[in-house]
Amino acid sequence: MLRAMQCQSCLPWGSWTQLHRSLPGSRGTRRVYLCAASVPGELGSVPVGLGCVRYQGGSQEHSVQPSSSRHGLSQLRNLASSDAIKKHQKSLSAWFSHQPNEERQFGPSFSLDAVHVDPVIRESSLEEILKPSPDLTIQNQLQQPCSQVISLQNLFDVDACGRQVKNVVLYGTVGTGKSTLIKKMVVDWCHGRLPRFELVIPFSCEDLSHSHASISLRRLITKKYQHLRDVVPMLGTSNLRVLFILNGLERLNLDFRLAGTELCCDPNEPVPPSAIVVNLLRKYLLPEASIIVTMRPSAVRRIPGKYVGRYAEICGFSDTNLQKLYFQMRLSQPGCSGEDSVGSSSGEQENLVEMLSRNLERHNQIAAACFLPSYCWLVCTTLHFLYFTRTVPPSQTLTGIYTSFLRLNFSGEVLDSTDPTNISMMKYVAKTVGKLAYEGVMSRKTCFSEDDLQQCFEVEMKTESELNLLEVFRSDVFRFFLTPCVQPGKEHTFVFTIPAMQEYLAALYVVLGEKKTLAQRVGKELSEVIGKVSEDVAVVLSIISKVLPLRFLPVLFNLLKIFPRYFSRLSGKDRDAIAHTMAEELFKEEDYYNDDVLDQINSSILGVEGPMRHPDEAPDDEVFELFPIFMGGILSRRNRAILEQLGCSIKNLAAFEIAKAMKKTVIRNSRKGLPPSELMDYLFFLHEFQNERFTAEAIRSLRTVNLSSVKMTPLKCSVLASVMGTTCHEVEELNLTSCNLDTSSLRILFPVLLRCKALHLQLNSLGSDACKEIRDLLLHDKCVVSNLRLANNPVGEQGAQYLAEALAGNCSLTYLSLLHTALGDRGTEVIAQHLAKNQHLQELNLGYNSLTDTAALHVVEVAKKHVTLDKVHLYFNDISEDGKRALHSLRMDRDGVRALVFLTAGTDVSEYWSNILNVVQRNLPFWDRERVRQHLALILQDLESSRRQTANPWRKAKFLRVESEVKKMLGKLQHGTL
């Protein structure tokens, strides 16, 4: 009977649609609507209201003999309806084009129209959905959807039997892009790119699930879309082509039995919202309407197959070319870099896209992750955070990105709406997948076998409800977090979709307090029960004690109170354990010399350039340095608020007690000398923790900050500035040697540099623009820099001009190193001219700057007259023999200055010979080796000549020792071993 009813509803509709397609001007949505309802001339002898008689028997009588007054009234109604639909389109477009806060960090250019790649949609069947799935391997995951692909535009085409499809079920696991696809579909209709339908009415099933009061369909539509009140009366009485969109149908508990949901064909009849949905799908209510339903795979069987015209599965980006297209569109947008000048940033964007494409082509694990469009979004967001962050507002943290990512995919999601526990999906994930992640972190493991999964998911299954929840999780959520491994020989093991996700979920598992022993779990339950009962018992005992004054009753009452108090102390110990775990993982000595965590994340996304590892080669030990950082980040107020929305509650008191316990462990351990990369991780941990009072106390204990050789990206500079900005104390030493700094880095770090007494900026390619920033730094009235090292930077003549201006007005600088900074004679002359205005400089290093006699002697002459300057370094310059003799004659007691030019001082060895050779040895990798070899040869000749001139055996021995050091260095230089 039902099939006959479906055929009766489909055949007239199909013929009417074909008739309309043959009419002129039927492509525009609005024009089709007007022609179908109010232009009788084009229909010839066909009555105007013929389209209205398919399901409403009474409407045919009135439309066969239309009067002129009714015709005019119909035109007015149609015009009003057309205007209402325009308003509806405008309203929907504004609503569905609205991007969440997480999208806004990419800039205003990232609209749904600008950046969207349709995922692969594969036509399916109920039999295919219900049959057991094949082994979940990466090959099946990426190759299966290639057959029976169907486009979004063709979902309502006739099926294989030639029947018009009215109901479409669009299903997919979490993260495949169901909601985004529906949003794009609605926006396309609003902009006239979906001409098949004249009216689209979207409903959120989550919204409908919260309403249990009876309501009619027409009232429901006008309640959600008030501007459709002129259109709603036409539903069911005209040939208006309507599409209902029901997004997230798994939120509704639908009962298709007649005993559960009665039949209703009247759109004015108030019934529960679930009954409206059931009757729409039955085609008993508005049978001419088309319906598209989105849901998770586990809920597909809730709709009987006889009510579904087509099943379609969203398969995500199963083609790597779609992944590349998404990254190309997303990372190449003008607003991605967030800078006004896009010259240099556009090149960086292209480089990112190229590196990411190469990593995808290697069939790397990231290709399996980006099978889900949600993870493509996460990859782009993380790259934007790593490369284009110039300042870090408190809300912008790596933990915040991952927490927001989970909110975008799981906000308000209940694992199974039919389960009485109503456990949130994220809470279930934290308890189960979080346990797997934590055990993997503790055992340094990233690949998990079937046995590992059973241990975490099935070992505690005791009830039917728990088993049902597990089945829903396997069907809907499992592939979001775990994916088949792509490494040869490990195809039947699973890894976390993104490596950092394992560490995030492990951190969440620990911070939520899920890591408990059996005694702790039983104790907590008993404590809660006894705590609730004790209040009632107290009242009863107080009454009995007045009637029967027995001595044991107060004792019994106090015993009831003891257990909850004792358990609260145990829970305090549990928070101490969380803080101890955090400190232990944060300062693991075996991780001391790894790359910092931000570089590790960058490598996991973009890959490591260079030769591929041989399959037989032993892998490196797994590193989990993000785990403690995520633990701190999850405790921040903003992330706790988001997790609260996901059903994962972390109380303020618990966060306070953990932070209090961390002061005993984390800050104490941080006072030990940390290697540069580990110190950067610690600073990043403090930034992620977002606790200003705790950070200030931790930073006050750091008097020396050594970040040498850490690649200081704008993000790391921002993190350093943000963390150091929590206090105002002076820093004894900040070492930023070989950190890839540039002018923008100095601008970001400016407030921090002001407070540093010793500042090491060697080997950073700092040119004249950077020297301008350094000038402003040294001229600032709050500057305390006394020791500034700029060796091996291309300062040049223009940079020397800026530094000279800084010297003239600075009052704090006592030591300045300009070793190997390409000053030349002209740059040195500029500095010499401004030295007279300086009253505090004590030592100046101008070595290896191609100085000739004139410039060198001029600097020395100025130094003689300087109040405090007593030492000038001039070694490895182009000074002649006459210049050497003039500089040799300088005496500290007579001239007030000493020039360090040679390893000799007359007929004796210079007391600074070891300093000079150490400088040469440290800087040799960055200097011209041939030129250094020539200088060392000259130094050796000078040493031999001076040794021959002295008769003192003690001095000869000193000369021989220094000569051996120079010969040794020359030998290593010639053999390339230095």
Short mmCIF file of C-alpha atoms in Angstrom, two decimals, residues 9-335:
data_model
loop_
_atom_site.label_atom_id
_atom_site.label_comp_id
_atom_site.label_asym_id
_atom_site.label_seq_id
_atom_site.Cartn_x
_atom_site.Cartn_y
_atom_site.Cartn_z
CA SER A 9 2.95 10.90 -5.45
CA CYS A 10 5.99 10.54 -7.70
CA LEU A 11 4.50 10.16 -11.16
CA PRO A 12 2.45 13.37 -11.33
CA TRP A 13 5.33 15.28 -9.77
CA GLY A 14 7.80 14.00 -12.35
CA SER A 15 5.54 14.85 -15.29
CA TRP A 16 4.86 18.29 -13.87
CA THR A 17 8.55 18.95 -13.45
CA GLN A 18 9.22 17.92 -17.05
CA LEU A 19 6.47 20.26 -18.22
CA HIS A 20 8.01 23.15 -16.36
CA ARG A 21 11.46 22.42 -17.76
CA SER A 22 10.03 22.74 -21.28
CA LEU A 23 8.65 26.22 -20.60
CA PRO A 24 10.64 29.26 -21.72
CA GLY A 25 12.41 31.16 -18.99
CA SER A 26 12.15 28.34 -16.47
CA ARG A 27 15.76 28.45 -15.26
CA GLY A 28 15.52 31.33 -12.82
CA THR A 29 14.11 30.37 -9.45
CA ARG A 30 11.87 33.37 -9.00
CA ARG A 31 10.65 33.29 -12.61
CA VAL A 32 9.80 29.61 -12.43
CA TYR A 33 7.76 30.31 -9.36
CA LEU A 34 5.81 33.15 -10.99
CA CYS A 35 5.19 31.17 -14.18
CA ALA A 36 3.93 28.16 -12.30
CA ALA A 37 1.49 30.15 -10.22
CA SER A 38 0.36 33.26 -12.06
CA VAL A 39 1.07 33.33 -15.80
CA PRO A 40 -1.76 31.39 -17.53
CA GLY A 41 -0.91 32.58 -21.04
CA GLU A 42 2.18 30.40 -21.27
CA LEU A 43 0.31 27.30 -20.19
CA GLY A 44 -2.22 27.47 -23.08
CA SER A 45 -5.28 25.42 -22.24
CA VAL A 46 -3.83 24.11 -18.98
CA PRO A 47 -5.69 25.62 -16.01
CA VAL A 48 -3.64 27.78 -13.68
CA GLY A 49 -4.35 25.76 -10.59
CA LEU A 50 -3.77 22.37 -12.14
CA GLY A 51 -0.60 21.89 -10.19
CA CYS A 52 -2.58 22.26 -6.98
CA VAL A 53 -4.97 19.35 -7.49
CA ARG A 54 -2.48 16.50 -6.98
CA TYR A 55 -3.09 16.07 -3.28
CA GLN A 56 -5.84 18.58 -2.45
CA GLY A 57 -9.11 17.44 -4.06
CA GLY A 58 -11.07 20.62 -3.33
CA SER A 59 -8.62 23.01 -4.96
CA GLN A 60 -9.37 21.72 -8.47
CA GLU A 61 -12.98 22.97 -8.44
CA HIS A 62 -11.99 26.53 -7.64
CA SER A 63 -9.08 26.72 -10.04
CA VAL A 64 -10.88 25.37 -13.13
CA GLN A 65 -13.07 28.46 -13.43
CA PRO A 66 -10.97 31.40 -12.16
CA SER A 67 -12.59 34.82 -12.09
CA SER A 68 -10.71 38.05 -12.78
CA SER A 69 -10.94 39.08 -9.14
CA ARG A 70 -9.45 35.77 -8.00
CA HIS A 71 -6.78 36.10 -10.67
CA GLY A 72 -5.80 39.55 -9.42
CA LEU A 73 -5.80 38.35 -5.83
CA SER A 74 -3.59 35.40 -6.83
CA GLN A 75 -1.11 37.76 -8.48
CA LEU A 76 -0.93 39.92 -5.35
CA ARG A 77 -0.35 36.85 -3.20
CA ASN A 78 2.33 35.57 -5.50
CA LEU A 79 4.11 38.93 -5.52
CA ALA A 80 3.98 39.02 -1.73
CA SER A 81 5.27 35.44 -1.57
CA SER A 82 8.08 36.26 -3.98
CA ASP A 83 9.17 39.17 -1.77
CA ALA A 84 8.95 36.92 1.29
CA ILE A 85 11.18 34.33 -0.35
CA LYS A 86 13.69 37.05 -1.24
CA LYS A 87 13.77 38.11 2.42
CA HIS A 88 14.09 34.46 3.41
CA GLN A 89 17.06 34.02 1.08
CA LYS A 90 18.73 37.15 2.40
CA SER A 91 18.18 36.06 5.99
CA LEU A 92 19.43 32.52 5.38
CA SER A 93 22.44 33.76 3.47
CA ALA A 94 23.43 36.04 6.35
CA TRP A 95 22.88 33.29 8.92
CA PHE A 96 24.56 30.42 7.11
CA SER A 97 27.47 32.55 5.85
CA HIS A 98 28.25 33.50 9.43
CA GLN A 99 31.50 31.86 10.46
CA PRO A 100 32.27 30.76 14.03
CA ASN A 101 34.90 32.57 16.08
CA GLU A 102 37.46 29.90 15.24
CA GLU A 103 37.28 30.86 11.55
CA ARG A 104 37.88 34.56 12.15
CA GLN A 105 41.54 34.10 12.95
CA PHE A 106 42.01 33.53 9.19
CA GLY A 107 40.67 36.98 8.32
CA PRO A 108 37.49 38.19 6.64
CA SER A 109 38.39 36.74 3.23
CA PHE A 110 37.67 33.20 4.42
CA SER A 111 33.98 33.07 3.64
CA LEU A 112 32.08 29.91 2.74
CA ASP A 113 31.95 31.07 -0.87
CA ALA A 114 35.67 31.88 -1.03
CA VAL A 115 37.03 28.66 0.44
CA HIS A 116 35.00 25.50 -0.03
CA VAL A 117 35.80 22.15 -1.57
CA ASP A 118 32.93 19.69 -1.86
CA PRO A 119 33.75 16.32 -0.27
CA VAL A 120 33.24 13.09 -2.18
CA ILE A 121 29.65 11.81 -1.96
CA ARG A 122 29.04 8.14 -2.75
CA GLU A 123 25.65 6.61 -3.46
CA SER A 124 24.96 3.78 -1.06
CA SER A 125 22.17 1.44 0.02
CA LEU A 126 20.70 0.20 3.26
CA GLU A 127 22.07 -3.29 2.63
CA GLU A 128 25.56 -1.90 2.24
CA ILE A 129 25.20 0.12 5.42
CA LEU A 130 24.03 -2.84 7.48
CA LYS A 131 26.55 -5.40 6.22
CA PRO A 132 29.82 -5.81 8.16
CA SER A 133 32.47 -3.34 7.07
CA PRO A 134 35.77 -4.59 5.56
CA ASP A 135 39.04 -4.36 7.38
CA LEU A 136 39.71 -0.74 8.13
CA THR A 137 42.96 -0.12 6.27
CA ILE A 138 44.21 3.01 4.62
CA GLN A 139 43.74 1.43 1.20
CA ASN A 140 40.05 0.73 1.84
CA GLN A 141 39.61 4.16 3.34
CA LEU A 142 41.04 6.02 0.38
CA GLN A 143 39.95 3.79 -2.50
CA GLN A 144 36.47 2.52 -1.62
CA PRO A 145 34.52 5.75 -2.39
CA CYS A 146 35.80 5.97 -5.96
CA SER A 147 32.77 4.07 -7.32
CA GLN A 148 29.17 5.35 -7.47
CA VAL A 149 30.15 8.95 -6.86
CA ILE A 150 27.24 11.38 -7.01
CA SER A 151 27.24 15.16 -6.85
CA LEU A 152 25.19 17.27 -4.46
CA GLN A 153 23.21 18.68 -7.39
CA ASN A 154 22.11 15.20 -8.49
CA LEU A 155 20.90 13.80 -5.18
CA PHE A 156 17.25 14.20 -6.19
CA ASP A 157 17.60 12.78 -9.68
CA VAL A 158 15.54 9.70 -10.57
CA ASP A 159 16.83 6.43 -9.15
CA ALA A 160 17.90 3.33 -11.08
CA CYS A 161 14.23 2.31 -11.51
CA GLY A 162 13.29 5.69 -12.98
CA ARG A 163 11.39 6.83 -9.88
CA GLN A 164 11.67 10.42 -8.71
CA VAL A 165 13.63 10.62 -5.46
CA LYS A 166 11.91 12.63 -2.72
CA ASN A 167 13.70 11.63 0.49
CA VAL A 168 17.51 11.58 0.65
CA VAL A 169 19.52 10.37 3.64
CA LEU A 170 22.98 11.93 3.68
CA TYR A 171 25.13 10.23 6.32
CA GLY A 172 28.74 10.37 7.40
CA THR A 173 30.97 9.92 10.43
CA VAL A 174 31.98 12.84 12.63
CA GLY A 175 34.24 15.26 10.79
CA THR A 176 33.35 14.33 7.21
CA GLY A 177 31.72 17.71 6.61
CA LYS A 178 27.95 17.09 6.80
CA SER A 179 27.05 20.41 8.43
CA THR A 180 29.41 22.43 6.23
CA LEU A 181 28.01 20.78 3.11
CA ILE A 182 24.46 21.67 4.17
CA LYS A 183 25.51 25.25 4.90
CA LYS A 184 27.05 25.50 1.44
CA MET A 185 23.91 24.01 -0.09
CA VAL A 186 21.71 26.63 1.58
CA VAL A 187 24.05 29.47 0.60
CA ASP A 188 24.07 28.20 -3.00
CA TRP A 189 20.27 28.25 -3.05
CA CYS A 190 20.22 31.77 -1.63
CA HIS A 191 22.49 32.90 -4.48
CA GLY A 192 20.47 31.16 -7.20
CA ARG A 193 22.83 28.24 -7.72
CA LEU A 194 20.26 25.58 -6.80
CA PRO A 195 17.38 26.24 -9.25
CA ARG A 196 15.72 22.86 -8.67
CA PHE A 197 13.95 24.27 -5.58
CA GLU A 198 11.96 27.46 -5.15
CA LEU A 199 11.95 27.34 -1.35
CA VAL A 200 14.42 25.80 1.09
CA ILE A 201 13.45 25.40 4.74
CA PRO A 202 16.28 24.13 6.97
CA PHE A 203 15.66 22.76 10.46
CA SER A 204 18.17 21.84 13.14
CA CYS A 205 17.13 18.58 14.76
CA GLU A 206 19.09 19.57 17.86
CA ASP A 207 16.80 22.60 18.12
CA LEU A 208 13.69 20.47 17.54
CA SER A 209 14.78 17.92 20.14
CA HIS A 210 14.51 20.52 22.92
CA SER A 211 10.85 21.23 22.16
CA HIS A 212 8.22 18.74 23.31
CA ALA A 213 5.10 20.89 23.07
CA SER A 214 2.71 20.18 20.21
CA ILE A 215 2.91 22.57 17.28
CA SER A 216 1.66 22.57 13.71
CA LEU A 217 4.05 22.47 10.75
CA ARG A 218 2.93 25.90 9.53
CA ARG A 219 3.33 27.40 12.99
CA LEU A 220 6.74 25.76 13.34
CA ILE A 221 7.92 27.31 10.06
CA THR A 222 6.66 30.80 10.90
CA LYS A 223 8.14 30.48 14.39
CA LYS A 224 11.59 29.82 12.95
CA TYR A 225 11.21 32.01 9.83
CA GLN A 226 8.68 34.76 10.50
CA HIS A 227 9.03 36.34 7.07
CA LEU A 228 7.55 33.18 5.46
CA ARG A 229 4.10 33.79 6.94
CA ASP A 230 2.82 34.81 3.46
CA VAL A 231 4.30 31.68 1.89
CA VAL A 232 3.25 29.07 4.46
CA PRO A 233 -0.46 29.05 3.45
CA MET A 234 0.60 27.92 -0.04
CA LEU A 235 2.34 24.78 1.26
CA GLY A 236 0.30 21.79 0.17
CA THR A 237 -2.05 23.89 -2.00
CA SER A 238 0.30 24.88 -4.83
CA ASN A 239 3.05 23.41 -6.93
CA LEU A 240 5.76 25.23 -5.00
CA ARG A 241 8.96 23.18 -5.14
CA VAL A 242 9.99 22.94 -1.49
CA LEU A 243 13.05 21.35 0.08
CA PHE A 244 13.12 20.59 3.80
CA ILE A 245 16.57 20.12 5.32
CA LEU A 246 16.72 18.16 8.57
CA ASN A 247 20.26 18.41 9.90
CA GLY A 248 21.44 15.95 12.57
CA LEU A 249 18.47 13.61 12.70
CA GLU A 250 20.21 11.38 15.25
CA ARG A 251 19.21 14.00 17.87
CA LEU A 252 15.54 13.01 17.54
CA ASN A 253 13.97 9.82 18.85
CA LEU A 254 11.66 8.93 15.98
CA ASP A 255 9.03 6.20 16.13
CA PHE A 256 7.65 5.20 12.73
CA ARG A 257 5.15 2.71 14.16
CA LEU A 258 1.55 3.80 13.90
CA ALA A 259 1.17 2.96 17.57
CA GLY A 260 4.00 5.36 18.37
CA THR A 261 3.27 8.20 15.94
CA GLU A 262 -0.18 8.70 14.51
CA LEU A 263 -0.76 9.70 10.89
CA CYS A 264 -1.18 13.40 10.25
CA CYS A 265 -1.62 15.06 6.85
CA ASP A 266 -2.83 18.47 8.05
CA PRO A 267 -0.05 21.10 8.29
CA ASN A 268 -2.29 23.05 10.68
CA GLU A 269 -2.64 20.18 13.17
CA PRO A 270 -0.53 20.63 16.35
CA VAL A 271 1.60 17.55 17.00
CA PRO A 272 5.02 17.01 18.62
CA PRO A 273 7.98 18.06 16.40
CA SER A 274 9.10 14.43 16.12
CA ALA A 275 5.66 13.53 14.73
CA ILE A 276 5.98 16.28 12.11
CA VAL A 277 9.32 14.84 10.99
CA VAL A 278 7.95 11.28 10.89
CA ASN A 279 4.94 12.26 8.79
CA LEU A 280 7.07 14.36 6.43
CA LEU A 281 9.30 11.34 5.85
CA ARG A 282 6.28 9.07 5.48
CA LYS A 283 5.12 11.40 2.68
CA TYR A 284 1.80 11.62 4.48
CA LEU A 285 2.36 15.29 5.28
CA LEU A 286 3.23 17.51 2.29
CA PRO A 287 3.98 14.53 -0.01
CA GLU A 288 5.14 16.84 -2.81
CA ALA A 289 8.00 18.24 -0.67
CA SER A 290 11.58 17.03 -1.06
CA ILE A 291 13.53 16.21 2.08
CA ILE A 292 17.24 15.83 2.74
CA VAL A 293 18.28 14.36 6.08
CA THR A 294 21.80 14.35 7.54
CA MET A 295 22.80 11.93 10.26
CA ARG A 296 25.56 9.77 11.63
CA PRO A 297 25.85 6.16 10.37
CA SER A 298 24.54 4.61 13.59
CA ALA A 299 21.21 6.42 13.21
CA VAL A 300 20.53 5.49 9.57
CA ARG A 301 18.52 2.40 10.49
CA ARG A 302 16.09 4.52 12.53
CA ILE A 303 14.32 5.48 9.28
CA PRO A 304 12.66 2.49 7.59
CA GLY A 305 14.16 1.89 4.16
CA LYS A 306 10.78 2.17 2.44
CA TYR A 307 10.71 5.89 3.26
CA VAL A 308 14.14 6.61 1.74
CA GLY A 309 14.61 7.24 -1.96
CA ARG A 310 18.41 7.47 -1.90
CA TYR A 311 21.21 6.86 0.58
CA ALA A 312 24.37 8.90 0.09
CA GLU A 313 27.54 8.67 2.16
CA ILE A 314 29.84 11.66 2.64
CA CYS A 315 33.32 10.20 2.24
CA GLY A 316 35.33 13.32 2.99
CA PHE A 317 38.45 14.10 0.96
CA SER A 318 39.15 10.51 -0.08
CA ASP A 319 41.09 11.89 -3.07
CA THR A 320 44.39 13.54 -2.13
CA ASN A 321 43.85 16.00 -4.99
CA LEU A 322 40.88 17.38 -3.04
CA GLN A 323 43.13 17.78 -0.02
CA LYS A 324 45.69 19.68 -2.08
CA LEU A 325 42.96 21.88 -3.56
CA TYR A 326 41.65 22.72 -0.09
CA PHE A 327 45.11 23.63 1.19
CA GLN A 328 45.86 25.62 -1.96
CA MET A 329 42.67 27.65 -1.60
CA ARG A 330 42.94 28.10 2.15
CA LEU A 331 46.62 28.93 2.55
CA SER A 332 46.82 31.11 -0.56
CA GLN A 333 44.11 33.54 0.52
CA PRO A 334 45.32 37.18 0.75
CA GLY A 335 44.15 37.52 4.35
#
